[in-house]
Coordinates of C-alpha atoms in Angstrom, one line a residue:
Chain A
X1 CA -35.6 21.3 -7.3
X2 CA -32.2 20.3 -8.4
X3 CA -31.2 21.1 -11.9
X4 CA -28.2 19.2 -13.0
X5 CA -27.1 19.3 -16.6
X6 CA -24.4 16.9 -17.9
X7 CA -23.2 16.9 -21.3
X8 CA -20.5 15.4 -23.5
X9 CA -17.6 17.7 -24.3
X10 CA -17.7 19.5 -27.7
X11 CA -14.6 20.6 -29.5
X12 CA -14.5 24.4 -29.4
X13 CA -14.6 26.0 -32.8
X14 CA -12.6 29.2 -33.3
X15 CA -14.7 32.3 -33.4
X16 CA -14.0 34.3 -36.6
X17 CA -12.1 37.6 -36.0
X18 CA -14.3 40.7 -35.9
X19 CA -14.1 43.1 -38.8
X20 CA -10.6 44.6 -38.9
X21 CA -10.5 48.2 -37.9
X22 CA -7.5 49.8 -39.3
X23 CA -4.4 47.7 -39.6
X24 CA -4.1 44.1 -38.4
X25 CA -2.5 43.6 -35.0
X26 CA 1.0 42.2 -35.0
X27 CA 0.9 39.5 -32.4
X28 CA 4.1 38.1 -30.9
X29 CA 5.1 35.3 -28.5
X30 CA 8.0 35.5 -26.2
X31 CA 11.2 35.0 -28.3
X32 CA 9.6 36.2 -31.5
X33 CA 11.7 38.8 -33.4
X34 CA 9.8 42.0 -33.8
X35 CA 12.2 43.8 -36.1
X36 CA 15.8 43.6 -37.2
X37 CA 16.0 47.4 -37.8
X38 CA 18.3 49.0 -35.2
X39 CA 16.7 52.4 -35.5
X40 CA 13.9 51.7 -33.0
X41 CA 14.1 52.2 -29.2
X42 CA 13.0 49.3 -27.1
X43 CA 10.0 49.8 -24.8
X44 CA 8.3 47.5 -22.3
X45 CA 8.0 43.8 -23.1
X46 CA 11.0 43.9 -25.5
X47 CA 14.8 43.3 -25.3
X48 CA 17.7 43.5 -27.7
X49 CA 19.7 40.3 -28.5
X50 CA 22.3 40.4 -31.3
X51 CA 20.9 43.5 -33.0
X52 CA 17.4 42.1 -33.0
X53 CA 14.5 43.4 -31.1
X54 CA 12.8 40.4 -29.4
X55 CA 9.5 40.2 -27.5
X56 CA 9.7 39.0 -23.9
X57 CA 5.9 38.7 -23.4
X58 CA 3.0 37.4 -25.4
X59 CA 0.9 40.2 -26.9
X60 CA 0.4 42.8 -29.5
X61 CA 3.2 45.1 -30.8
X62 CA 2.5 48.9 -30.4
X63 CA 4.7 51.4 -32.1
X64 CA 4.8 55.1 -31.3
X65 CA 7.2 56.8 -33.8
X66 CA 10.5 55.2 -32.8
X67 CA 9.4 53.4 -29.6
X68 CA 8.4 49.8 -29.9
X69 CA 6.7 48.1 -27.1
X70 CA 4.7 44.9 -26.6
X71 CA 1.4 45.2 -24.7
X72 CA 0.9 41.8 -23.0
X73 CA -2.6 40.2 -23.1
X74 CA -2.5 38.6 -19.7
X75 CA -0.3 40.3 -17.2
X76 CA -0.3 41.6 -13.6
X77 CA -1.4 45.2 -13.1
X78 CA 1.2 47.8 -13.8
X79 CA 0.3 51.0 -12.1
X80 CA 0.0 54.3 -13.9
X81 CA -0.7 57.6 -12.1
X82 CA -4.4 58.5 -12.1
X83 CA -5.7 54.9 -12.5
X84 CA -8.7 53.8 -10.4
X85 CA -8.1 50.6 -8.6
X86 CA -10.2 48.3 -6.3
X87 CA -8.0 46.5 -3.8
X88 CA -8.2 44.4 -0.6
X89 CA -6.4 45.4 2.6
X90 CA -3.9 42.7 3.5
X91 CA -1.9 44.2 6.3
X92 CA -2.2 47.1 8.7
X93 CA 1.3 48.6 9.3
X94 CA 2.6 51.5 11.2
X95 CA 1.5 54.5 9.1
X96 CA 0.1 52.7 6.2
X97 CA -2.0 49.9 4.8
X98 CA -0.9 47.2 2.3
X99 CA -3.4 46.7 -0.4
X100 CA -3.6 43.8 -2.7
X101 CA -4.3 44.9 -6.3
X102 CA -3.3 42.0 -8.5
X103 CA 0.2 43.6 -9.2
X104 CA 3.6 42.2 -8.7
X105 CA 4.1 44.0 -5.3
X106 CA 1.5 44.9 -2.7
X107 CA 0.3 48.5 -3.2
X108 CA 0.6 51.0 -0.4
X109 CA -2.1 53.3 1.1
X110 CA -0.4 55.9 3.4
X111 CA -2.4 57.2 6.4
X112 CA -1.7 60.7 5.2
X113 CA -3.3 59.8 1.9
X114 CA -6.6 58.7 3.4
X115 CA -9.6 60.8 4.1
X116 CA -10.5 61.2 7.7
X117 CA -14.2 60.8 8.4
X118 CA -15.9 64.1 8.4
X119 CA -13.5 65.5 5.8
X120 CA -11.1 67.2 8.3
X121 CA -7.8 68.5 7.1
X122 CA -5.2 68.1 9.8
X123 CA -1.9 66.4 10.5
X124 CA -2.3 62.9 11.4
X125 CA -1.5 62.3 15.0
X126 CA -0.4 59.3 17.0
X127 CA -4.0 58.6 18.0
X128 CA -4.9 58.4 14.3
X129 CA -2.2 55.8 14.0
X130 CA -3.5 53.7 16.7
X131 CA -7.1 54.1 15.4
X132 CA -6.1 52.9 11.9
X133 CA -7.8 49.6 12.4
X134 CA -11.1 51.3 13.0
X135 CA -11.0 52.8 9.6
X136 CA -9.8 49.9 7.5
X137 CA -9.1 46.3 8.6
X138 CA -7.6 43.3 6.9
X139 CA -10.0 41.9 4.3
X140 CA -11.8 45.2 3.6
X141 CA -12.3 46.2 0.0
X142 CA -11.5 49.8 -1.0
X143 CA -11.6 51.9 -4.2
X144 CA -8.7 54.3 -4.6
X145 CA -6.7 56.2 -7.1
X146 CA -3.1 55.8 -7.9
X147 CA -1.1 58.7 -6.6
X148 CA 2.5 57.7 -7.6
X149 CA 4.6 54.7 -8.6
X150 CA 7.7 53.8 -6.7
X151 CA 10.9 53.0 -8.5
X152 CA 10.5 49.2 -7.9
X153 CA 7.0 49.3 -9.4
X154 CA 5.0 49.4 -6.2
X155 CA 2.0 51.6 -6.4
X156 CA 1.0 54.3 -3.9
X157 CA -2.8 54.9 -3.5
X158 CA -4.8 57.7 -2.1
X159 CA -8.5 58.0 -1.3
X160 CA -8.5 61.8 -1.2
X161 CA -12.0 62.2 -2.6
X162 CA -15.4 61.4 -1.3
X163 CA -16.0 59.0 -4.1
X164 CA -13.2 56.7 -2.9
X165 CA -13.2 54.7 0.2
X166 CA -14.4 51.5 1.8
X167 CA -16.8 49.4 -0.3
X168 CA -19.9 48.1 1.2
X169 CA -22.0 45.1 -0.1
X170 CA -21.6 43.9 -3.6
X171 CA -19.9 41.4 -5.8
X172 CA -16.2 41.3 -6.9
X173 CA -15.2 39.9 -10.3
X174 CA -11.5 39.4 -10.9
X175 CA -10.4 39.7 -14.6
X176 CA -7.1 40.4 -16.4
X177 CA -6.1 44.0 -16.3
X178 CA -5.7 44.2 -20.0
X179 CA -9.4 43.7 -20.6
X180 CA -10.4 46.9 -18.8
X181 CA -10.7 49.7 -21.3
X182 CA -9.2 53.0 -20.3
X183 CA -11.9 55.6 -20.1
X184 CA -12.6 59.1 -18.6
X185 CA -14.6 57.7 -15.8
X186 CA -14.7 54.2 -14.2
X187 CA -17.6 54.7 -11.9
X188 CA -20.7 53.9 -13.8
X189 CA -24.4 53.8 -12.7
X190 CA -26.0 51.5 -15.1
X191 CA -29.7 52.0 -16.0
X192 CA -30.6 48.4 -15.1
X193 CA -30.4 49.3 -11.4
X194 CA -26.8 48.6 -10.3
X195 CA -23.6 50.5 -10.3
X196 CA -20.2 49.2 -11.3
X197 CA -16.6 50.3 -10.6
X198 CA -14.2 49.1 -13.4
X199 CA -10.8 49.0 -11.6
X200 CA -7.9 49.3 -13.9
X201 CA -6.2 46.5 -12.0
X202 CA -8.9 44.1 -13.2
X203 CA -11.0 44.0 -10.1
X204 CA -14.5 44.9 -11.0
X205 CA -16.9 45.8 -8.2
X206 CA -20.7 45.5 -8.8
X207 CA -23.0 47.0 -6.1
X208 CA -26.6 48.2 -5.8
X209 CA -27.1 51.8 -6.6
X210 CA -27.4 53.8 -3.4
X211 CA -30.7 55.7 -3.3
X212 CA -29.5 58.9 -1.8
X213 CA -26.1 60.4 -2.7
X214 CA -24.9 60.1 0.9
X215 CA -21.3 61.0 0.4
X216 CA -20.7 63.0 3.5
X217 CA -19.4 60.1 5.5
X218 CA -16.4 59.8 3.2
X219 CA -17.1 56.2 2.5
X220 CA -16.3 54.6 5.8
X221 CA -19.7 53.5 7.0
X222 CA -21.1 50.4 5.3
X223 CA -24.7 49.5 5.5
X224 CA -25.4 45.9 6.3
X225 CA -29.0 46.1 5.5
X226 CA -30.1 43.1 3.4
X227 CA -30.2 43.9 -0.3
X228 CA -33.6 43.2 -2.0
X229 CA -33.9 40.2 -4.2
X230 CA -34.5 42.2 -7.4
X231 CA -31.3 44.1 -6.9
X232 CA -29.4 40.9 -6.3
X233 CA -30.8 39.4 -9.4
X234 CA -29.5 42.3 -11.5
X235 CA -26.1 42.1 -9.8
X236 CA -25.9 38.4 -10.5
X237 CA -26.9 38.8 -14.1
X238 CA -24.3 41.6 -14.6
X239 CA -21.6 39.4 -12.9
X240 CA -22.4 36.5 -15.2
X241 CA -22.4 38.9 -18.2
X242 CA -18.9 40.2 -17.2
X243 CA -17.7 36.6 -16.9
X244 CA -19.1 35.8 -20.3
X245 CA -17.4 38.8 -21.9
X246 CA -14.1 37.9 -20.3
X247 CA -14.2 34.3 -21.4
X248 CA -14.7 35.5 -25.0
X249 CA -12.0 38.2 -24.5
X250 CA -14.0 41.3 -25.2
X251 CA -12.9 44.7 -23.8
X252 CA -14.9 45.7 -20.7
X253 CA -16.5 49.1 -20.6
X254 CA -19.9 50.4 -19.7
X255 CA -21.4 50.1 -23.1
X256 CA -20.3 46.5 -23.7
X257 CA -21.5 45.5 -20.3
X258 CA -24.9 47.1 -20.9
X259 CA -25.3 45.5 -24.3
X260 CA -24.4 42.2 -22.9
X261 CA -26.9 42.6 -20.1
X262 CA -29.7 43.5 -22.5
X263 CA -28.7 40.5 -24.8
X264 CA -28.9 38.1 -21.8
X265 CA -32.3 39.2 -20.6
X266 CA -34.2 36.4 -22.5
X267 CA -32.1 33.7 -20.7
X268 CA -32.2 32.6 -17.0
X269 CA -29.3 34.1 -15.0
X270 CA -27.7 30.7 -14.3
X271 CA -27.9 29.7 -18.0
X272 CA -25.6 32.6 -19.0
X273 CA -22.6 30.5 -18.0
X274 CA -23.4 27.7 -20.3
X275 CA -20.9 27.8 -23.3
X276 CA -23.5 28.0 -26.1
X277 CA -25.6 30.7 -24.4
X278 CA -22.4 32.6 -23.6
X279 CA -21.3 32.5 -27.3
X280 CA -24.8 33.7 -28.4
X281 CA -24.9 36.6 -26.0
X282 CA -21.3 37.8 -26.8
X283 CA -21.9 37.5 -30.5
X284 CA -25.0 39.7 -30.2
X285 CA -23.0 42.2 -28.1
X286 CA -20.1 42.3 -30.6
X287 CA -22.6 42.9 -33.4
X288 CA -24.2 45.8 -31.6
X289 CA -20.8 47.3 -30.8
X290 CA -19.8 47.2 -34.4
X291 CA -23.1 48.8 -35.4
X292 CA -22.3 51.6 -32.9
X293 CA -18.9 52.2 -34.4
X294 CA -19.7 51.9 -38.1
Chain B
X1 CA -34.7 33.3 -1.4
X2 CA -32.9 30.9 -3.7
X3 CA -30.3 33.1 -5.4
X4 CA -26.5 32.6 -5.3
X5 CA -23.9 35.0 -6.7
X6 CA -23.8 33.3 -10.1
X7 CA -27.6 33.1 -10.3
X8 CA -27.9 29.4 -9.3
X9 CA -30.3 28.0 -6.7
X10 CA -29.1 26.3 -3.6
X11 CA -29.5 22.9 -5.2
X12 CA -28.2 23.6 -8.7
X13 CA -24.9 22.3 -10.0
X14 CA -22.7 24.0 -12.5
X15 CA -22.5 22.6 -15.9
X16 CA -20.7 19.2 -16.0
X17 CA -18.8 17.8 -18.9
X18 CA -18.0 14.0 -18.9
X19 CA -15.8 12.1 -21.2
X20 CA -14.6 8.6 -20.8
X21 CA -11.8 6.6 -22.5
X22 CA -9.5 9.5 -22.7
X23 CA -6.3 7.6 -21.6
X24 CA -5.5 4.8 -24.0
X25 CA -3.2 2.6 -21.8
X26 CA -5.6 2.2 -19.0
X27 CA -8.4 -0.3 -18.5
X28 CA -10.9 2.6 -18.1
X29 CA -10.6 6.3 -17.7
X30 CA -12.8 9.4 -17.4
X31 CA -12.4 13.1 -17.3
X32 CA -14.9 15.4 -15.6
X33 CA -15.1 19.2 -15.9
X34 CA -17.3 20.9 -13.3
X35 CA -17.0 24.6 -13.8
X36 CA -13.4 25.3 -13.3
X37 CA -12.6 21.9 -11.5
X38 CA -10.9 19.4 -13.8
X39 CA -10.5 15.8 -12.8
X40 CA -8.9 12.9 -14.6
X41 CA -9.3 9.3 -13.4
X42 CA -7.6 6.3 -14.7
X43 CA -8.3 2.7 -13.7
X44 CA -5.9 -0.1 -14.2
X45 CA -6.7 -3.7 -13.6
X46 CA -3.8 -5.8 -12.4
X47 CA -3.6 -9.3 -11.0
X48 CA -2.8 -9.8 -7.3
X49 CA -3.4 -11.9 -4.4
X50 CA -6.6 -11.4 -2.4
X51 CA -6.5 -10.1 1.1
X52 CA -6.4 -12.6 3.8
X53 CA -9.7 -11.8 5.4
X54 CA -11.5 -11.7 2.2
X55 CA -10.1 -14.6 0.1
X56 CA -12.8 -14.7 -2.6
X57 CA -12.9 -11.0 -3.5
X58 CA -10.9 -8.6 -5.4
X59 CA -10.3 -5.0 -4.2
X60 CA -9.8 -1.4 -5.2
X61 CA -6.9 0.8 -4.4
X62 CA -7.2 4.6 -4.6
X63 CA -4.4 7.0 -5.1
X64 CA -4.9 10.7 -5.5
X65 CA -2.4 13.1 -7.1
X66 CA -2.8 16.8 -6.7
X67 CA -1.0 18.1 -9.7
X68 CA 1.0 21.3 -9.4
X69 CA -1.0 22.5 -12.4
X70 CA -3.9 23.0 -10.2
X71 CA -2.7 25.7 -7.8
X72 CA 0.8 26.8 -6.8
X73 CA 0.2 25.5 -3.3
X74 CA 0.4 21.9 -4.7
X75 CA 4.0 22.4 -5.7
X76 CA 6.4 19.7 -4.4
X77 CA 4.7 18.0 -1.6
X78 CA 2.1 20.6 -0.9
X79 CA -0.7 18.5 -2.3
X80 CA 0.1 15.4 -0.4
X81 CA -2.1 16.2 2.6
X82 CA -5.1 16.9 0.5
X83 CA -4.4 13.8 -1.6
X84 CA -4.4 11.4 1.3
X85 CA -7.5 13.0 2.7
X86 CA -9.4 12.5 -0.5
X87 CA -8.1 8.9 -0.8
X88 CA -9.2 8.1 2.6
X89 CA -12.7 9.5 2.0
X90 CA -12.9 7.4 -1.2
X91 CA -11.8 4.2 0.7
X92 CA -14.5 5.0 3.2
X93 CA -17.2 5.6 0.5
X94 CA -16.3 2.3 -1.3
X95 CA -15.9 0.3 1.9
X96 CA -19.6 -0.8 2.0
X97 CA -20.0 -4.2 0.4
X98 CA -22.8 -3.3 -1.9
X99 CA -21.1 -0.6 -3.8
X100 CA -19.0 -2.7 -6.2
X101 CA -19.4 -6.4 -6.8
X102 CA -15.9 -7.5 -5.6
X103 CA -16.8 -11.2 -6.0
X104 CA -16.7 -10.7 -9.7
X105 CA -13.2 -9.6 -9.5
X106 CA -12.0 -13.0 -8.1
X107 CA -10.2 -15.4 -10.4
X108 CA -8.9 -18.1 -8.0
X109 CA -10.0 -18.0 -4.4
X110 CA -7.0 -17.3 -2.1
X111 CA -4.6 -17.2 -5.0
X112 CA -5.5 -14.7 -7.8
X113 CA -7.8 -11.8 -8.1
X114 CA -8.1 -8.5 -10.0
X115 CA -7.0 -5.4 -8.2
X116 CA -8.3 -2.2 -9.6
X117 CA -5.9 0.7 -9.1
X118 CA -7.9 3.9 -9.4
X119 CA -5.7 6.9 -9.9
X120 CA -7.2 10.3 -9.5
X121 CA -5.4 13.3 -11.0
X122 CA -6.5 16.9 -10.0
X123 CA -5.8 19.1 -13.0
X124 CA -7.6 22.2 -11.8
X125 CA -9.2 23.2 -8.5
X126 CA -12.3 25.2 -8.9
X127 CA -14.3 24.3 -5.8
X128 CA -16.3 21.1 -5.0
X129 CA -13.5 18.6 -5.5
X130 CA -15.2 15.6 -3.9
X131 CA -18.3 15.6 -6.1
X132 CA -16.3 15.9 -9.3
X133 CA -14.0 13.1 -8.2
X134 CA -16.7 10.7 -7.3
X135 CA -18.5 11.4 -10.6
X136 CA -15.2 10.7 -12.4
X137 CA -14.5 7.5 -10.5
X138 CA -18.0 6.2 -11.3
X139 CA -17.6 7.1 -15.0
X140 CA -14.2 5.5 -15.1
X141 CA -15.4 2.3 -13.4
X142 CA -18.3 2.2 -16.0
X143 CA -15.7 2.5 -18.7
X144 CA -13.4 -0.2 -17.2
X145 CA -12.9 -3.3 -19.4
X146 CA -11.3 -6.1 -17.6
X147 CA -10.0 -8.9 -19.8
X148 CA -11.5 -12.3 -19.4
X149 CA -9.2 -15.0 -18.0
X150 CA -9.6 -18.7 -17.8
X151 CA -7.9 -20.9 -15.2
X152 CA -6.5 -24.1 -16.6
X153 CA -5.4 -27.0 -14.3
X154 CA -2.9 -29.4 -15.6
X155 CA -1.9 -32.8 -14.4
X156 CA 0.3 -31.9 -11.5
X157 CA -2.4 -29.6 -10.0
X158 CA -0.6 -26.4 -10.8
X159 CA -2.9 -23.7 -12.2
X160 CA -2.3 -21.6 -15.3
X161 CA -4.0 -18.5 -16.2
X162 CA -4.9 -17.9 -19.8
X163 CA -5.8 -14.6 -21.3
X164 CA -8.2 -14.7 -24.2
X165 CA -6.8 -13.7 -27.5
X166 CA -9.6 -11.3 -28.4
X167 CA -8.8 -7.9 -27.0
X168 CA -12.5 -7.0 -26.9
X169 CA -13.5 -10.0 -24.9
X170 CA -13.8 -8.4 -21.5
X171 CA -16.0 -8.0 -18.5
X172 CA -17.6 -4.8 -17.4
X173 CA -18.3 -3.7 -13.9
X174 CA -21.8 -3.1 -12.7
X175 CA -21.8 0.5 -11.4
X176 CA -25.5 0.8 -10.5
X177 CA -24.7 0.8 -6.8
X178 CA -21.5 2.9 -6.9
X179 CA -22.2 5.9 -4.7
X180 CA -21.5 9.6 -5.5
X181 CA -20.4 12.2 -3.1
X182 CA -22.6 15.2 -2.6
X183 CA -20.9 18.1 -0.7
X184 CA -23.3 20.4 1.2
X185 CA -21.7 23.6 2.5
X186 CA -23.2 25.7 5.2
X187 CA -23.1 29.3 4.3
X188 CA -24.8 31.6 6.9
X189 CA -28.1 29.9 7.6
X190 CA -28.5 28.1 4.4
X191 CA -26.7 25.2 2.8
X192 CA -25.7 24.9 -0.8
X193 CA -24.6 22.2 -3.2
X194 CA -21.7 22.6 -5.4
X195 CA -19.8 25.5 -3.9
X196 CA -17.4 27.5 -5.9
X197 CA -14.0 28.5 -4.5
X198 CA -15.4 31.7 -3.2
X199 CA -18.4 30.1 -1.6
X200 CA -16.1 27.5 0.0
X201 CA -14.0 30.3 1.5
X202 CA -17.2 31.6 3.1
X203 CA -18.5 28.4 4.5
X204 CA -17.3 27.2 7.9
X205 CA -18.6 23.6 7.8
X206 CA -19.6 21.1 5.1
X207 CA -21.2 17.7 5.0
X208 CA -19.9 15.1 2.6
X209 CA -22.6 12.5 1.9
X210 CA -22.2 9.5 -0.3
X211 CA -25.5 8.6 -2.0
X212 CA -26.3 5.6 -4.2
X213 CA -28.6 5.9 -7.2
X214 CA -31.5 4.5 -5.2
X215 CA -31.1 7.3 -2.6
X216 CA -29.4 5.2 0.1
X217 CA -26.8 7.0 2.2
X218 CA -23.6 4.9 2.5
X219 CA -21.3 7.2 4.4
X220 CA -21.2 10.7 5.8
X221 CA -18.3 13.0 7.0
X222 CA -18.2 16.5 8.3
X223 CA -15.4 18.7 7.3
X224 CA -14.5 22.2 8.4
X225 CA -13.9 24.0 11.6
X226 CA -17.4 25.3 12.2
X227 CA -20.2 23.5 13.9
X228 CA -23.4 22.0 12.5
X229 CA -26.8 21.9 14.3
X230 CA -28.3 18.3 14.5
X231 CA -31.5 19.6 12.9
X232 CA -29.6 21.2 10.0
X233 CA -27.7 18.0 9.5
X234 CA -31.1 16.2 9.0
X235 CA -32.1 18.8 6.5
X236 CA -28.8 18.6 4.7
X237 CA -29.1 14.8 4.6
X238 CA -32.5 15.0 3.0
X239 CA -31.3 17.5 0.4
X240 CA -28.2 15.5 -0.3
X241 CA -30.3 12.4 -1.0
X242 CA -32.6 14.3 -3.4
X243 CA -29.7 15.9 -5.2
X244 CA -27.7 12.7 -5.2
X245 CA -30.5 10.8 -6.9
X246 CA -30.8 13.4 -9.7
X247 CA -27.1 13.4 -10.1
X248 CA -27.0 9.6 -10.7
X249 CA -29.8 9.9 -13.2
X250 CA -28.1 12.6 -15.2
X251 CA -24.8 10.7 -15.0
X252 CA -26.3 7.4 -16.1
X253 CA -28.0 9.1 -19.0
X254 CA -24.9 10.7 -20.3
X255 CA -22.9 7.6 -19.9
X256 CA -25.4 5.5 -21.9
X257 CA -25.6 8.3 -24.5
X258 CA -21.8 8.2 -24.9
X259 CA -21.9 4.4 -25.0
X260 CA -24.5 4.4 -27.7
X261 CA -22.3 6.6 -29.9
X262 CA -19.8 3.7 -30.0
X263 CA -16.7 3.9 -32.1
X264 CA -18.1 6.8 -34.2
X265 CA -17.7 9.1 -31.2
X266 CA -15.3 11.9 -31.8
X267 CA -12.9 12.1 -29.0
X268 CA -12.3 15.6 -27.7
X269 CA -9.6 14.8 -25.2
X270 CA -7.3 17.6 -24.0
X271 CA -6.8 19.7 -27.2
X272 CA -10.4 20.3 -28.1

């Protein structure tokens, strides 16, 4: 039965700011003067013009002692060593793969940074180079960690642990990198029955929790068995919850996603994307997060 | 199993927002938001000469502009190909005689008639363009107000056209038989209605069907490089007719609701 809802547009009302924790944020737009005090050093997102420190991106000003920088709200991913990223292979080159990670330049995954199946430790030979396509092809999704950042900003990845590697069946959600909170671990097994990888580059991967911890393969074999309907419903609901949190610009981390999931349970999965249901769920999530903090 | 990535069933549409009369210097306009797809349609009624083979009818002209706001691929002349494709499909959908009463657009046979220039502007592409465009065209035609003209003949036999002084004295078009396009995309072994951008990337073949409110099919087109089985085409046609009928009912209801609000309606427009 087709369900088609049409409605007249309603002017969006501004949602009131949540209770201020600490000082109010100093928000700037490109071209705004941050300070005229010359004692500060300029960091990312700022430049000096006629003894004034001016912002070059739109975001919040952060000050660490004498360093002033502007953290942009919506930006491409800027790699930092140790970040977890989820990326898509775009090219297979001679000794490396080019990975798309929502940054200014394609990231690089060197053959020597990749785990060989079976966990062997040996020099990569010419046969390994020729067999590169057997491991990862164009269009595959991988989870990896940032090893280093080149001088031009390109990021070098590695998958030298059994928890990284090619990703199997699941759903990818692309959000802005500034909405993913920095945490100790980005691989979460949610109690609702699905697992989620929160990539620092804004790519979020939701997949059904594997039953046995079969990590010996090194993450190359992908099971193509059909996923049961109950798991798919959980994953769809999580995906809609994440989209709702992103639309209302709430930080994404395991607790916020879980609270949003629980708040959305009384609604049908496809109703979560309706504007009024979205607002209601996110308000509930925000309230519970504030209760948690305070 | 009837579950897509965003929880919808195979026959469910995303939430649609319709608003008419958003552009003030047109005869009729409508804006439709279907998920992330944003379409603006403006209709301008101008006087012209009827076509030679149909001397007592007016006609419609379609022009589709893919704005560079939608995606970076539309920069410069990138959107022209898609624009002409959409315009050709619209011509085909409206080519059947019963869709719009063209005889009502005639003023003087063989000399003057109303030409409705329908301009479609793609503001954002979020999948399922054709459905959204056809809904917007129908809403804009519903909103179109064509001024009433009288033809005066003086002694020498030359005809003069007089526009009435009252700006609200106009004729409205009957849009009951205007068809809406339903796009059915084949993904794997199933077909879905209202595909998002990601679902469109996965589907190899789609069927565009134009359905009137009574469930009659007026035109059909297959797009995509994949192939469709004849049996699945029948199934898709049946699904398209069902979905098309409910689409028309929902659209007519919302248009009537908007009409009944009258001048007290708060216009949201683009800055809402």
